[in-house]
Structures are given as structure tokens and as C-alpha cells.
PDB file of C-alpha atoms in Angstrom:
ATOM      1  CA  UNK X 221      -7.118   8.056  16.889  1.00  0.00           C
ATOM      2  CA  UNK X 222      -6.694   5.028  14.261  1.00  0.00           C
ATOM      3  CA  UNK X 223      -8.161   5.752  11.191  1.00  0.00           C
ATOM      4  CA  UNK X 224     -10.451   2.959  10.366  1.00  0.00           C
ATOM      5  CA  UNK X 225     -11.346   0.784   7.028  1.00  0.00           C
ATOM      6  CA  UNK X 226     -14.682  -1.174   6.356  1.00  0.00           C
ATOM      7  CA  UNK X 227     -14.415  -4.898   6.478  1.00  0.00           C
ATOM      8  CA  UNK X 228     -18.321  -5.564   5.922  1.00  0.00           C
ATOM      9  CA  UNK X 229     -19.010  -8.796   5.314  1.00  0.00           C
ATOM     10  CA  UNK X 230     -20.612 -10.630   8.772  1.00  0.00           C
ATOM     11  CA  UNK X 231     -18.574 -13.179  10.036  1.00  0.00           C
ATOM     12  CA  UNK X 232     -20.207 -16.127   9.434  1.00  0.00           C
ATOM     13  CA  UNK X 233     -18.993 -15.141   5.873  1.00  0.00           C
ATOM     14  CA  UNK X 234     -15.792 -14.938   6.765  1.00  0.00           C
ATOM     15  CA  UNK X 235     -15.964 -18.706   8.259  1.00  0.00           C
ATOM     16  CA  UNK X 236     -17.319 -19.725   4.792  1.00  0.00           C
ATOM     17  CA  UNK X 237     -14.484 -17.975   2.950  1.00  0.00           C
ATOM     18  CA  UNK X 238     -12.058 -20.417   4.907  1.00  0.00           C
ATOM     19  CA  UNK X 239     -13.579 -23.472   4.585  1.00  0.00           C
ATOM     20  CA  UNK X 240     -14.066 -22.856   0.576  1.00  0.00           C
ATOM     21  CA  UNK X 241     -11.830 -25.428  -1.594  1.00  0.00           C
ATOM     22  CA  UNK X 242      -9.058 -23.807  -3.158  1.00  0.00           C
ATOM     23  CA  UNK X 243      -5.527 -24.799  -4.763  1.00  0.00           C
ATOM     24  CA  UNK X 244      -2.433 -22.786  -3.402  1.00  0.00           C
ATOM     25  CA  UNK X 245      -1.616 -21.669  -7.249  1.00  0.00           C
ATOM     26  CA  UNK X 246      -4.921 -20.530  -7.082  1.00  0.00           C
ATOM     27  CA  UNK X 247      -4.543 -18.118  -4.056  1.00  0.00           C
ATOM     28  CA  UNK X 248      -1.346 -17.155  -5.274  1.00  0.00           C
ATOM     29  CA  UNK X 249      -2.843 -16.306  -8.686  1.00  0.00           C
ATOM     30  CA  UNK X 250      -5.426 -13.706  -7.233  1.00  0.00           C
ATOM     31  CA  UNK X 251      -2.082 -12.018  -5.472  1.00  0.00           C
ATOM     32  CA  UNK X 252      -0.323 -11.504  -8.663  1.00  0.00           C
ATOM     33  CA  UNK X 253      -3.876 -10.357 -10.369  1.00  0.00           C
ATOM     34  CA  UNK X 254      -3.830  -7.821  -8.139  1.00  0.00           C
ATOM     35  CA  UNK X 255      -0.110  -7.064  -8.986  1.00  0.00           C
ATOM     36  CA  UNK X 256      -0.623  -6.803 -12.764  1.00  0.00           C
ATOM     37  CA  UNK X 257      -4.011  -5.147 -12.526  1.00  0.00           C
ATOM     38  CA  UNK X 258      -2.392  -2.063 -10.585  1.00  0.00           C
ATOM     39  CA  UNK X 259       0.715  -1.927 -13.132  1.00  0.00           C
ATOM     40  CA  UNK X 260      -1.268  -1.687 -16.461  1.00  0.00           C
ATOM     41  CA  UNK X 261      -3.822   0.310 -15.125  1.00  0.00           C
ATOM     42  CA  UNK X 262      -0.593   2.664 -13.774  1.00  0.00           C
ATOM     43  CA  UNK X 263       1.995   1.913 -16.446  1.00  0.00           C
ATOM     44  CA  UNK X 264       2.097   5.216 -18.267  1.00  0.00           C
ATOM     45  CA  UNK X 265       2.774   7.247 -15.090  1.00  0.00           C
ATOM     46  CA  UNK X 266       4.978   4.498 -13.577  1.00  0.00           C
ATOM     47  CA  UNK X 267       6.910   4.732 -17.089  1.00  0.00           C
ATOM     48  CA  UNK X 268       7.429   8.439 -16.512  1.00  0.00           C
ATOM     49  CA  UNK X 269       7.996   8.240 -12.780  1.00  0.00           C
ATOM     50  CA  UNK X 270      10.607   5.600 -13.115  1.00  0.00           C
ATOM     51  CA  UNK X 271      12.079   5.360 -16.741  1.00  0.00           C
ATOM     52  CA  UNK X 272      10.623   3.674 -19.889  1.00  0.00           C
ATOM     53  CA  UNK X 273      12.134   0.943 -18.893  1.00  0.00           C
ATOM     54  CA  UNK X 274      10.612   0.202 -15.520  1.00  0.00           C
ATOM     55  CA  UNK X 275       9.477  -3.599 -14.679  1.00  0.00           C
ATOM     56  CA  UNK X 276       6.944  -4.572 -12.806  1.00  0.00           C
ATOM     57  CA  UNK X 277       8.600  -7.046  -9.903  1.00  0.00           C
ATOM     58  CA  UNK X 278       6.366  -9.125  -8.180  1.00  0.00           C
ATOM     59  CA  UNK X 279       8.039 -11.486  -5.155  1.00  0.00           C
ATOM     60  CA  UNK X 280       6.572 -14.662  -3.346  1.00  0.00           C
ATOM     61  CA  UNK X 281       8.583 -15.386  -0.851  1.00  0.00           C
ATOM     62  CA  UNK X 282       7.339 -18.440   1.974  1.00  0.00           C
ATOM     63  CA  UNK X 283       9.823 -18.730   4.746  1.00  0.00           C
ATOM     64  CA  UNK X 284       8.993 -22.411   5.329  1.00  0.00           C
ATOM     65  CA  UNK X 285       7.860 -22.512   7.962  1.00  0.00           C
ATOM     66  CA  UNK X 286       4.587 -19.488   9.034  1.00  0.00           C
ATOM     67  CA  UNK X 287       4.875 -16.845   6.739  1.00  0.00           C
ATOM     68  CA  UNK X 288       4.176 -15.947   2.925  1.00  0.00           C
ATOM     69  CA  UNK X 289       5.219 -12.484   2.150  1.00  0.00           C
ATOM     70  CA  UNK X 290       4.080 -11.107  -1.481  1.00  0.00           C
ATOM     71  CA  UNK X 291       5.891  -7.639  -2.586  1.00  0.00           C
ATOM     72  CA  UNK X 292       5.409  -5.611  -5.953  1.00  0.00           C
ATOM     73  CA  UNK X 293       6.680  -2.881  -7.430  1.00  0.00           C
ATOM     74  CA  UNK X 294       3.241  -1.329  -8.917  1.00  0.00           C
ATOM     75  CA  UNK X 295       1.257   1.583  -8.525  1.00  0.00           C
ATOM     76  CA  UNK X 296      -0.513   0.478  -4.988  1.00  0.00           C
ATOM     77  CA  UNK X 297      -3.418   1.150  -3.732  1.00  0.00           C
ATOM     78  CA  UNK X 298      -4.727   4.913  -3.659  1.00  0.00           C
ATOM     79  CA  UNK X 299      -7.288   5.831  -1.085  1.00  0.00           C
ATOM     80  CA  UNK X 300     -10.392   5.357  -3.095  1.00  0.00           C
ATOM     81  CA  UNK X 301      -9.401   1.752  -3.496  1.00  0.00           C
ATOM     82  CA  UNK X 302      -8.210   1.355   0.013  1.00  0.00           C
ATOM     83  CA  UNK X 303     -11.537   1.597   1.307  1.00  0.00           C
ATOM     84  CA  UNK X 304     -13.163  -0.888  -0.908  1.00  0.00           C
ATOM     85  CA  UNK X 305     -10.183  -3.337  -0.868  1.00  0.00           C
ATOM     86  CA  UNK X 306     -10.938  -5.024   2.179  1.00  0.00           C
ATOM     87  CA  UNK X 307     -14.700  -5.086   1.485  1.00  0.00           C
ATOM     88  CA  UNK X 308     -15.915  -8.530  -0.076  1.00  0.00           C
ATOM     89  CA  UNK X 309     -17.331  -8.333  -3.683  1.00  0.00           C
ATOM     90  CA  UNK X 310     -16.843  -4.643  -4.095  1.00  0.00           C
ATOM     91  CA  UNK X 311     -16.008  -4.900  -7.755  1.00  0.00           C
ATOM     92  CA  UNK X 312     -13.425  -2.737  -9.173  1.00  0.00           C
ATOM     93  CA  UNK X 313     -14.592  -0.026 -11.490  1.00  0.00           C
ATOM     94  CA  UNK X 314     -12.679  -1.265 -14.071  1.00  0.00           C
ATOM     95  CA  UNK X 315     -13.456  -4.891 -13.999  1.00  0.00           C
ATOM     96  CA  UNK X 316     -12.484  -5.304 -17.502  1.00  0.00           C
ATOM     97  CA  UNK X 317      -9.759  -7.530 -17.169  1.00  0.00           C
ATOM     98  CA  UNK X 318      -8.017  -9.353 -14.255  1.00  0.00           C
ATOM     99  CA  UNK X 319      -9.936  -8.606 -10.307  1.00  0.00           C
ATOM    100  CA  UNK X 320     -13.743  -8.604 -11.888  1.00  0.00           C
ATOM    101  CA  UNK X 321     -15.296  -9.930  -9.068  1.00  0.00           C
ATOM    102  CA  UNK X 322     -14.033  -8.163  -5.742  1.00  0.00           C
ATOM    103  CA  UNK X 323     -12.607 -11.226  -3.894  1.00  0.00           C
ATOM    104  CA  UNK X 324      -9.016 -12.587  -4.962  1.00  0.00           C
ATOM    105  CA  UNK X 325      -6.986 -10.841  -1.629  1.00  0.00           C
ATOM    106  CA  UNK X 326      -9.594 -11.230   0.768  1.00  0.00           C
ATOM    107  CA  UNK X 327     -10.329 -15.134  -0.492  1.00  0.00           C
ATOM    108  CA  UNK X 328      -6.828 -16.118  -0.560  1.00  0.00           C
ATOM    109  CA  UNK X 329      -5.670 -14.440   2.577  1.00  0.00           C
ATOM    110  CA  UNK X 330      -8.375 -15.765   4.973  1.00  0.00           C
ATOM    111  CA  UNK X 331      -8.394 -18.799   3.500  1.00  0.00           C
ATOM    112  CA  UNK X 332      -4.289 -19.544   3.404  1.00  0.00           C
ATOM    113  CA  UNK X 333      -3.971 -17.547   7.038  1.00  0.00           C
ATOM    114  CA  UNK X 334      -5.188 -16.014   9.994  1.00  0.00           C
ATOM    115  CA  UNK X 335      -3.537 -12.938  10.339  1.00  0.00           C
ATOM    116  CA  UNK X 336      -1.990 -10.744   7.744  1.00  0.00           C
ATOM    117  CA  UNK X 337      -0.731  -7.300   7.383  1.00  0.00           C
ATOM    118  CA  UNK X 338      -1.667  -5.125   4.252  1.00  0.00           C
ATOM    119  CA  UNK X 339       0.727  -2.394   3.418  1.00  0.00           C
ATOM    120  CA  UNK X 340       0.320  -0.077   0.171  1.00  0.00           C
ATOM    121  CA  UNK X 341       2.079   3.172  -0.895  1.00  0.00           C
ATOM    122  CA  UNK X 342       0.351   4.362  -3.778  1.00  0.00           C
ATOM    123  CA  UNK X 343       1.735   6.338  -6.390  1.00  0.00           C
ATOM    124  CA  UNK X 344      -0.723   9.454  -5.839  1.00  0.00           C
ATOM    125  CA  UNK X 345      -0.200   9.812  -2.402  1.00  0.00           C
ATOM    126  CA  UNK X 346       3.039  10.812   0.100  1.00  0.00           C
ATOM    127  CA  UNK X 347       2.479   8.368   2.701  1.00  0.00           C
ATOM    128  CA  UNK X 348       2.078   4.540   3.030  1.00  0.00           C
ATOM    129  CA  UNK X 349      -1.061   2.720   4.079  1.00  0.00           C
ATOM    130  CA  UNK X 350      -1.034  -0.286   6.917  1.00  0.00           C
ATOM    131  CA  UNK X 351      -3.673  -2.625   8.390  1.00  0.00           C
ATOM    132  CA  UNK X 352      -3.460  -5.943  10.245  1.00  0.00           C
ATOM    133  CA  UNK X 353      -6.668  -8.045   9.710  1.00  0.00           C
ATOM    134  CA  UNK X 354      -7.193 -10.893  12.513  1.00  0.00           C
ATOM    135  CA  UNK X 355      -9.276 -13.317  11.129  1.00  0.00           C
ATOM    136  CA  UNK X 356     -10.265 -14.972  14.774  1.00  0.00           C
ATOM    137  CA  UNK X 357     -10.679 -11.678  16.147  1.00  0.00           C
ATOM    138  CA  UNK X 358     -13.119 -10.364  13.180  1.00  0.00           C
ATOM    139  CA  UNK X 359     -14.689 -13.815  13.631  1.00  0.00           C
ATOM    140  CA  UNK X 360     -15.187 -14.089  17.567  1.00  0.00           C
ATOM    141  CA  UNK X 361     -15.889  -9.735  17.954  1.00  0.00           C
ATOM    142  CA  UNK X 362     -18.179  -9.701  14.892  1.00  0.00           C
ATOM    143  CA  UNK X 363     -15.956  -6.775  13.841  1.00  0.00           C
ATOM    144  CA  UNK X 364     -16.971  -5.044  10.589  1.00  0.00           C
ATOM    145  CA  UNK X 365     -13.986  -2.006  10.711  1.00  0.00           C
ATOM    146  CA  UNK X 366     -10.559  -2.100  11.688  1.00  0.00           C
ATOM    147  CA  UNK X 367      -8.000   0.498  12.138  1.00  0.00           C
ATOM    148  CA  UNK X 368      -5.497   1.641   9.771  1.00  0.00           C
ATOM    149  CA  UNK X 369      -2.083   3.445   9.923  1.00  0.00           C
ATOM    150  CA  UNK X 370      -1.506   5.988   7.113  1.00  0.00           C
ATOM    151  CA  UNK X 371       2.906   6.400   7.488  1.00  0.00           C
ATOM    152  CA  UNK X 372       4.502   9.094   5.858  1.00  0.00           C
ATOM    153  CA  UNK X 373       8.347   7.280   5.138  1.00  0.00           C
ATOM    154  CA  UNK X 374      10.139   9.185   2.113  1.00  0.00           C
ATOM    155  CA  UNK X 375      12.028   5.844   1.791  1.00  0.00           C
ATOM    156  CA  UNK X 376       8.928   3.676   0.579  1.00  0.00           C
ATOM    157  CA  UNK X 377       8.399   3.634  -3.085  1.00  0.00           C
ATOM    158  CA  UNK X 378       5.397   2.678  -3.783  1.00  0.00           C
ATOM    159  CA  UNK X 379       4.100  -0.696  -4.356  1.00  0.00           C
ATOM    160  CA  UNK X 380       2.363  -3.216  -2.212  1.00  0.00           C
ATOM    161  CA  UNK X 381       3.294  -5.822   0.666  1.00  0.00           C
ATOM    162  CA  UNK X 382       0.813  -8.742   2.017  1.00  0.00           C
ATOM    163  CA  UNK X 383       2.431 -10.634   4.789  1.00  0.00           C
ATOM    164  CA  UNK X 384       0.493 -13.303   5.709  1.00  0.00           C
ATOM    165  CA  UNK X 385       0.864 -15.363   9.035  1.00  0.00           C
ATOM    166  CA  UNK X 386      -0.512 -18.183  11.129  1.00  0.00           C
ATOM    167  CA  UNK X 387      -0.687 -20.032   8.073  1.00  0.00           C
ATOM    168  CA  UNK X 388      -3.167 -23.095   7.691  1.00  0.00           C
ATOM    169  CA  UNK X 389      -0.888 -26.240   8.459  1.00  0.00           C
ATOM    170  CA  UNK X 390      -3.083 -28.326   6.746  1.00  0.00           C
ATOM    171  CA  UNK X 391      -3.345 -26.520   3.723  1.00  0.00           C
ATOM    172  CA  UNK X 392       0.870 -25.463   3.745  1.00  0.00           C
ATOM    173  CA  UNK X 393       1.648 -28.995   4.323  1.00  0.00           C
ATOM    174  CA  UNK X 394       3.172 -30.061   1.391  1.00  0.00           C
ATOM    175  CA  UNK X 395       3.696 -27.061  -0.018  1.00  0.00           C
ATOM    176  CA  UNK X 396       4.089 -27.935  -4.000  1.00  0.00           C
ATOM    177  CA  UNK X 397       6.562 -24.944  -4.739  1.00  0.00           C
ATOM    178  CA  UNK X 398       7.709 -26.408  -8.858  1.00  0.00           C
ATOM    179  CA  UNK X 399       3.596 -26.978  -9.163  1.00  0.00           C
ATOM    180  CA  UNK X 400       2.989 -23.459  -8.184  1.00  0.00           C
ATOM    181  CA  UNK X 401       5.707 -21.817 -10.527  1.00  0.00           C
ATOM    182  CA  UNK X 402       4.723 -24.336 -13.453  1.00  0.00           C
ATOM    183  CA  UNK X 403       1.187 -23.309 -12.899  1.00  0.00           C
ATOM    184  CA  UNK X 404       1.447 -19.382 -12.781  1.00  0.00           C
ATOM    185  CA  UNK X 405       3.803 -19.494 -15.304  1.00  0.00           C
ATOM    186  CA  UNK X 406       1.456 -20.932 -17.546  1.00  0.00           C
ATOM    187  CA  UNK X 407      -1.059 -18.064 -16.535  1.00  0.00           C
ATOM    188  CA  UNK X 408       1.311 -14.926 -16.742  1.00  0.00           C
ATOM    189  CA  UNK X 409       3.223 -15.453 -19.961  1.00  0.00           C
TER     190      UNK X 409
END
């Protein structure tokens, strides 16, 4: 049997999240938050896991054409995290810094697609963390849970991948890629 994750938040809420305004540097900017917010929170033991001088990667890549796959490098997400990360506006408990309100991922991801896969090895733990969230079948089922995969794969460091699909045309369009760079490079200096 699947284990399962809480995805509280009724669905109605869920149809609000999409039709929210947003900017695509934006979305991408509460990715990265999430990123950094795992590395500096992590970077001692990531130093002494991986060398002094580790560096935190963090890839955007969009295919063109349906998919936007974002990859780190950072600590992940351990298991007390996992089960608040896919609850709306459970806050962090260090909200100190970047991720203070408990909605960047789950914002940008139903509003940019609808359907993307989560996948997190954290640094504490052996084994590698998966869930799918489908935003029309939360929406039409009502579904406040959905099942997880917990992988144990001696190959996968840790660090995070979001892979997002069934991207929103109209929002993908023209997708300003030197806009987006100028603008988070502005951010993350």
C-alpha cells in the first residue's frame, strides 16, 4: 500500500491558486527559494558530506514545448517537511528568511501546470521521496491525500527534482527566457 501525503486545501482553492496573476520569473523565483532555503539551512553538513567546496547547482531546464524540469543539488526534503510541503500555508519553522509564507511550490506549480512530479532525497534519509500531484484530478475527486513512493536507489544523491507538465499554453506562450534570467539574476546575486 502507497504511502500517502496531505494535500489539504479544498479544491475550490486550488481553482483560485490557478487563476491568481503571476509573472513566470515570479514562479520560477519561489523554485529557486526553495533551492537556497534547503542549502543554507543544510550547508554545514553538505560542506562535510561533500567537500568545503561544494556548490549549490540549481537547473531550469523548459524543453519548449510541455515540460519545465527544476533540479538542485541541496539538502532535500526530510520527512518532517515532506508532509507539510504539499500542504498550502503551512509555514516553515524557520520562516526567517526566504519560504515565510508556505506557498511558493504549490502556487507556482498549479498555477504554471497541471500535473507535476515531486521527487526529494534528503540528506538524513537512505531513500528518495516521489509524488505526482494531478491538479484536474484533485480538482474534479475533491482529493485532499495522495500517494507517495519512498525509493531506496544508492545512486540518488540527494537534492530535489520538480517536473512539471501539461503546462498552461497561455501562460508559456511567449515564454520570455533573457527576461527571466535578467530578472532572477537580479534577485540571487
Amino acid at each position: 500500500m502507497d504511502k500517502q501525503i496531505s494535500i489539504q486545501f479544498k479544491s475550490a482553492a486550488y481553482r483560485m491558486l490557478k487563476k491568481m496573476p503571476g509573472k513566470l520569473w515570479f514562479i520560477f523565483g519561489e523554485f529557486i527559494d526553495n533551492s537556497i532555503s534547503s542549502y543554507t539551512q543544510n550547508r554545514e553538513l553538505l560542506e562535510r558530506i561533500n567537500g568545503d567546496d561544494f556548490t549549490l547547482k540549481i537547473e531550469l531546464n523548459f524543453d519548449g514545448i510541455d515540460q519545465i524540469k527544476i533540479c538542485d543539488n541541496a539538502a532535500g526534503i526530510d520527512h518532517k517537511n515532506w508532509h507539510r510541503a504539499l500542504q498550502p500555508g503551512d509555514i516553515p519553522e524557520d520562516d526567517s528568511g526566504l519560504n515565510e509564507f508556505g506557498m511558493g511550490m504549490k502556487y507556482s506549480a498549479v498555477w504554471l501546470s497541471d500535473y507535476w512530479t515531486l521527487k526529494s532525497k534528503s540528506i538524513h534519509e537512505p531513500f528518495q521521496k516521489e509524488v505526482s500531484f494531478d491538479y484536474k484530478k484533485v480538482v474534479s475527486l475533491g482529493l485532499e491525500n495522495l500517494p507517495y513512493n519512498e525509493i531506496s536507489n544508492p545512486k540518488v544523491k540527494h537534492g530535489t527534482e520538480l517536473i512539471l507538465t501539461e503546462l498552461d499554453k497561455g501562460k508559456m506562450r511567449r515564454f520570455p527566457k533573457v527576461k527571466i534570467q535578467n530578472h532572477i539574476s537580479s534577485i540571487y546575486r
